[in-house]
Amino acid sequence: MTSRSNSFSNFSESSYDFDDKEQSTVPTSDRDEPLNPGHRNNSFNGLLGFTFGSKKMRKKKPFCQEKAIVGLALFVIAFVGMNWWMLSRIQNSGRASQVELRFLEDNSSTLSIREELLRLGLGKGRKPQKTIYARLLAKAAHSLAEGQKKSEPKDLWAEPYFVASSWKPCAEQRQWLPSEGKNGYIIVTANGGINQHRVAVCNIVAIARLLDATLVLPRFLYSSVWKDVSQFGDIYQEEHFIDYLKPDIRVVRELPQELQSLDLEAIGSLVTDADVVKEAKPGFYKKHILPILHKNRVVHFLGFGNRLASDPLPPQVQM
């Protein structure tokens, strides 16, 4: 009996130890919380949801990549198309700058508008280009066509206000006689660009008036910087230049025959920019240039860049 009771007690103790081990392996949260029959079902459903969501993400990723590629391709096509359109507009505007002007012998200018319209595609059977140059050119052609049919109104340049018509312009009130140009001839060969040429022409007219000399039509030096081969007659109307200056100075086209064969440098009639100070005053020309005119009857200014001061000058010279 004693052995049976001992074995039974040992068995009960071992079973008790086994129960304690099982309880120790259960997590604390499971031991503390009461057992829920749906707990395992929720865990299983969550696992299925995660698996199904990951499959959706895998399907959505290639679709987003395709959309990005299509969008990038459309952007590149739009960018290339915009560049092509802008380049074509620039080329069309470059053609617009080539307007041909021709000066006739009677000092009247004509514009080859008909040829320009055909060249730009504005002729018959073609759709006009929607550019500013094309519209202005079409308006100019229309105005010229109307002007050829209609004569210029007689009162076009008349003063519309009666009170103002009685006023006399100050520029027409000349209180001096024209220069006879009896002291000799002045030649000028101006250098520089078109603006330097203009200043040189204005200054030489003032000096011719100041020294009572005859002016020969100006000439222009070729500049390797500007590379412009234009001469005075290519820019200015020579006849108008001569007639307009008649009340002030005498202007001729060329030297007399007896003076054309002279070596101006040898006789001391060649005056360069090194001989004349910049912005020289009128007294300098009366003191140094007028004696050369009296002696040789001709002076040649070579270069002549900014060689006359604007002040002090007599009023008849400034006008």
XYZ file of C-alpha atoms in Angstrom:
319
model
C 0.000 0.000 0.000
C 2.763 2.269 0.852
C 4.467 1.709 -2.513
C 1.227 2.319 -4.414
C 0.589 5.579 -2.583
C 4.128 6.753 -3.324
C 3.829 5.973 -6.988
C 0.483 7.749 -7.156
C 1.918 10.805 -5.472
C 4.870 10.806 -7.848
C 2.537 10.556 -10.814
C 0.408 13.427 -9.566
C 3.481 15.591 -8.995
C 4.834 14.849 -12.448
C 1.475 15.681 -14.022
C 1.407 18.876 -12.017
C 4.853 19.799 -13.308
C 3.752 19.070 -16.860
C 0.766 21.413 -16.512
C 3.042 24.152 -15.224
C 5.308 23.787 -18.266
C 2.373 24.054 -20.648
C 1.155 27.180 -18.911
C 4.621 28.738 -19.053
C 4.817 28.254 -22.859
C 1.575 30.150 -23.425
C 2.204 33.919 -24.102
C 1.362 36.374 -21.356
C -1.303 38.090 -23.436
C -3.012 34.748 -24.059
C -2.874 33.848 -20.428
C -4.238 37.161 -19.222
C -7.027 37.503 -21.859
C -9.916 35.069 -21.959
C -9.995 32.698 -24.857
C -11.912 34.122 -27.880
C -13.285 31.644 -30.402
C -13.013 34.140 -33.328
C -9.437 35.145 -32.613
C -7.929 32.525 -34.835
C -10.402 33.283 -37.621
C -9.459 36.996 -37.554
C -5.770 36.173 -37.756
C -6.369 33.911 -40.724
C -8.493 36.498 -42.504
C -5.804 39.165 -41.926
C -3.191 36.924 -43.444
C -5.381 36.327 -46.505
C -6.032 40.106 -46.844
C -2.309 40.924 -46.776
C -1.595 38.300 -49.428
C -4.406 39.581 -51.667
C -3.285 43.245 -51.190
C 0.303 42.434 -52.140
C -0.955 40.821 -55.349
C -2.917 44.012 -56.148
C 0.166 46.158 -55.581
C 2.164 43.950 -57.898
C -0.495 44.339 -60.599
C -0.751 48.127 -60.100
C 3.017 48.773 -60.330
C 3.446 47.844 -64.052
C 0.333 49.883 -64.913
C 1.817 53.024 -63.275
C 5.084 52.480 -65.114
C 3.224 52.246 -68.440
C 1.385 55.501 -67.699
C 4.673 57.245 -66.856
C 6.287 56.039 -70.098
C 3.300 57.185 -72.183
C 3.296 60.593 -70.474
C 7.023 61.029 -71.051
C 6.637 60.121 -74.728
C 3.808 62.648 -75.165
C 5.908 65.352 -73.496
C 8.876 64.678 -75.805
C 6.617 64.788 -78.882
C 5.055 68.079 -77.756
C 8.487 69.596 -77.038
C 9.867 68.617 -80.458
C 6.743 69.904 -82.185
C 6.955 73.258 -80.388
C 10.630 73.661 -81.378
C 9.840 72.859 -84.999
C 7.000 75.396 -85.043
C 9.186 78.148 -83.547
C 12.010 77.480 -86.024
C 9.578 77.666 -88.938
C 8.257 81.028 -87.674
C 11.809 82.377 -87.366
C 12.604 81.325 -90.933
C 9.448 83.005 -92.225
C 10.272 86.220 -90.369
C 13.802 86.110 -91.830
C 12.335 86.225 -95.299
C 10.304 89.270 -94.371
C 13.420 91.402 -93.939
C 14.384 91.086 -97.610
C 12.422 93.970 -99.096
C 13.892 95.256 -102.324
C 14.146 99.022 -102.836
C 15.154 100.462 -106.183
C 15.917 104.127 -106.852
C 14.971 105.414 -110.285
C 16.651 108.176 -112.270
C 13.865 110.657 -111.498
C 14.642 110.346 -107.745
C 11.457 108.365 -107.104
C 11.618 105.071 -105.191
C 9.520 101.982 -105.898
C 8.961 98.907 -103.799
C 8.768 95.536 -105.515
C 5.723 94.545 -103.511
C 4.181 92.285 -106.126
C 7.285 90.089 -106.306
C 7.538 90.052 -102.516
C 3.898 89.002 -102.163
C 4.375 86.139 -104.607
C 7.566 85.038 -102.888
C 5.866 84.956 -99.492
C 2.966 82.906 -100.828
C 0.425 85.736 -100.936
C -0.271 85.433 -104.659
C -3.262 83.949 -106.399
C -4.318 80.507 -105.344
C -2.417 80.544 -102.064
C -3.587 81.142 -98.546
C -2.045 84.286 -97.005
C 0.382 83.783 -94.145
C -0.822 85.158 -90.849
C 2.230 87.245 -90.040
C 2.563 90.934 -89.253
C 4.955 91.478 -92.147
C 2.559 89.860 -94.617
C -0.358 91.990 -93.421
C 1.675 95.208 -93.599
C 2.929 94.287 -97.052
C -0.602 93.637 -98.266
C -1.740 97.012 -96.908
C 1.185 98.755 -98.593
C 0.319 97.098 -101.904
C -3.292 98.209 -101.539
C -2.259 101.785 -100.734
C 0.112 101.932 -103.708
C -2.587 100.590 -105.990
C -4.981 103.288 -104.804
C -2.298 105.962 -105.150
C -1.661 105.064 -108.774
C -5.311 105.558 -109.649
C -5.860 108.734 -107.621
C -3.876 111.937 -107.811
C -2.453 113.509 -104.679
C -4.846 116.066 -103.127
C -3.739 119.663 -103.596
C -4.378 120.537 -99.965
C -2.526 117.497 -98.592
C 0.319 119.576 -97.145
C -1.738 122.709 -96.506
C -2.085 124.052 -92.979
C -5.589 123.140 -91.715
C -5.725 126.032 -89.213
C -6.117 129.536 -90.622
C -4.269 131.272 -87.770
C -1.297 128.953 -88.055
C -1.142 129.436 -91.837
C -0.122 133.062 -91.312
C 2.939 132.073 -89.283
C 6.327 132.108 -90.975
C 8.825 129.364 -90.158
C 12.005 130.628 -88.548
C 14.133 128.341 -90.721
C 13.101 130.254 -93.848
C 14.126 133.656 -92.490
C 17.654 133.856 -93.862
C 19.501 137.046 -93.073
C 22.694 136.197 -94.960
C 23.692 135.855 -98.575
C 24.779 132.562 -100.148
C 28.466 131.760 -100.098
C 30.155 132.307 -103.461
C 32.916 129.784 -102.779
C 35.592 132.068 -104.201
C 38.403 131.039 -101.794
C 38.917 127.593 -103.308
C 37.665 124.005 -103.237
C 37.291 121.610 -100.314
C 37.386 117.833 -100.715
C 36.552 115.435 -97.893
C 37.022 111.669 -97.698
C 35.313 110.548 -94.491
C 36.056 107.331 -92.630
C 34.084 105.223 -90.145
C 30.509 103.997 -90.318
C 27.381 105.666 -91.593
C 26.960 107.790 -88.460
C 30.559 109.059 -88.683
C 29.934 109.811 -92.366
C 26.875 111.871 -91.487
C 28.776 113.902 -88.874
C 31.654 114.472 -91.294
C 29.286 115.722 -94.026
C 27.591 118.156 -91.632
C 30.944 119.452 -90.374
C 32.429 119.921 -93.841
C 29.374 121.912 -94.953
C 29.861 124.209 -91.962
C 33.588 124.634 -92.741
C 32.875 125.397 -96.409
C 30.476 128.110 -95.296
C 32.945 129.390 -92.700
C 35.844 129.633 -95.179
C 33.712 130.775 -98.143
C 34.849 127.760 -100.170
C 33.226 125.502 -102.754
C 32.492 121.972 -101.587
C 33.079 118.943 -103.796
C 30.620 116.092 -103.218
C 31.960 114.050 -100.270
C 33.512 110.614 -100.621
C 33.685 107.753 -98.127
C 36.649 105.562 -97.216
C 36.212 101.786 -97.148
C 36.362 100.470 -93.578
C 37.580 96.937 -92.894
C 35.459 97.002 -89.727
C 32.117 97.948 -91.290
C 32.876 96.401 -94.714
C 30.536 98.841 -96.439
C 31.380 99.844 -100.004
C 28.598 102.450 -100.242
C 29.503 105.888 -101.514
C 27.809 109.241 -101.059
C 25.561 108.762 -104.092
C 24.395 105.374 -102.813
C 23.045 106.886 -99.595
C 22.136 110.502 -100.412
C 20.428 112.070 -103.419
C 23.188 114.150 -104.954
C 20.964 116.567 -106.905
C 18.813 117.246 -103.867
C 21.937 117.778 -101.762
C 23.296 120.364 -104.224
C 19.987 122.205 -104.644
C 19.164 122.271 -100.945
C 22.504 123.867 -100.016
C 22.416 126.546 -102.729
C 21.263 129.266 -100.283
C 24.252 128.436 -98.031
C 27.234 127.134 -100.020
C 28.238 126.204 -103.544
C 28.509 122.460 -104.210
C 30.029 120.825 -107.313
C 30.414 117.213 -108.378
C 34.163 117.304 -109.075
C 37.189 119.586 -109.218
C 37.906 121.723 -112.271
C 40.158 120.146 -114.875
C 43.163 122.315 -113.993
C 43.102 121.101 -110.374
C 42.477 117.392 -110.960
C 46.062 116.678 -112.017
C 47.641 118.205 -108.900
C 49.496 116.052 -106.377
C 47.730 117.362 -103.282
C 50.089 115.658 -100.841
C 53.153 117.089 -102.577
C 51.865 120.661 -102.560
C 50.751 120.444 -98.913
C 46.990 120.406 -99.509
C 46.379 116.995 -97.898
C 45.118 117.436 -94.321
C 44.722 114.323 -92.156
C 43.302 113.815 -88.668
C 46.833 114.090 -87.299
C 46.988 117.682 -88.577
C 43.695 118.795 -87.026
C 42.911 118.554 -83.325
C 39.707 116.857 -82.298
C 36.726 119.257 -82.085
C 38.778 122.176 -83.365
C 37.256 125.632 -83.073
C 36.480 127.845 -86.090
C 39.553 129.970 -85.399
C 41.802 126.970 -86.105
C 40.475 126.620 -89.658
C 40.721 130.327 -90.352
C 44.301 130.378 -89.115
C 45.699 127.147 -90.635
C 43.399 125.987 -93.467
C 42.384 129.273 -95.102
C 46.012 130.160 -96.073
C 46.321 126.787 -97.851
C 43.164 127.553 -99.812
C 44.495 130.937 -100.834
C 47.790 129.379 -101.941
C 46.753 126.118 -103.653
C 43.025 126.726 -104.257
C 42.208 123.251 -102.930
C 42.328 121.349 -99.609
C 41.669 117.644 -99.140
C 40.502 116.490 -95.667
C 41.285 112.790 -95.220
C 39.481 110.998 -92.391
C 37.866 114.043 -90.808
C 36.353 112.372 -87.765
C 34.848 114.819 -85.241
C 37.181 117.644 -86.259
C 34.832 120.570 -85.641
C 33.529 121.849 -82.315
C 29.823 122.561 -82.113
C 30.417 125.706 -80.107
C 31.175 128.524 -80.724
C 29.843 128.744 -84.294
C 28.128 131.679 -86.007
C 24.328 131.334 -86.401
C 24.537 131.180 -90.200
C 26.923 128.227 -89.886
C 24.835 126.395 -87.287
C 21.701 126.626 -89.396
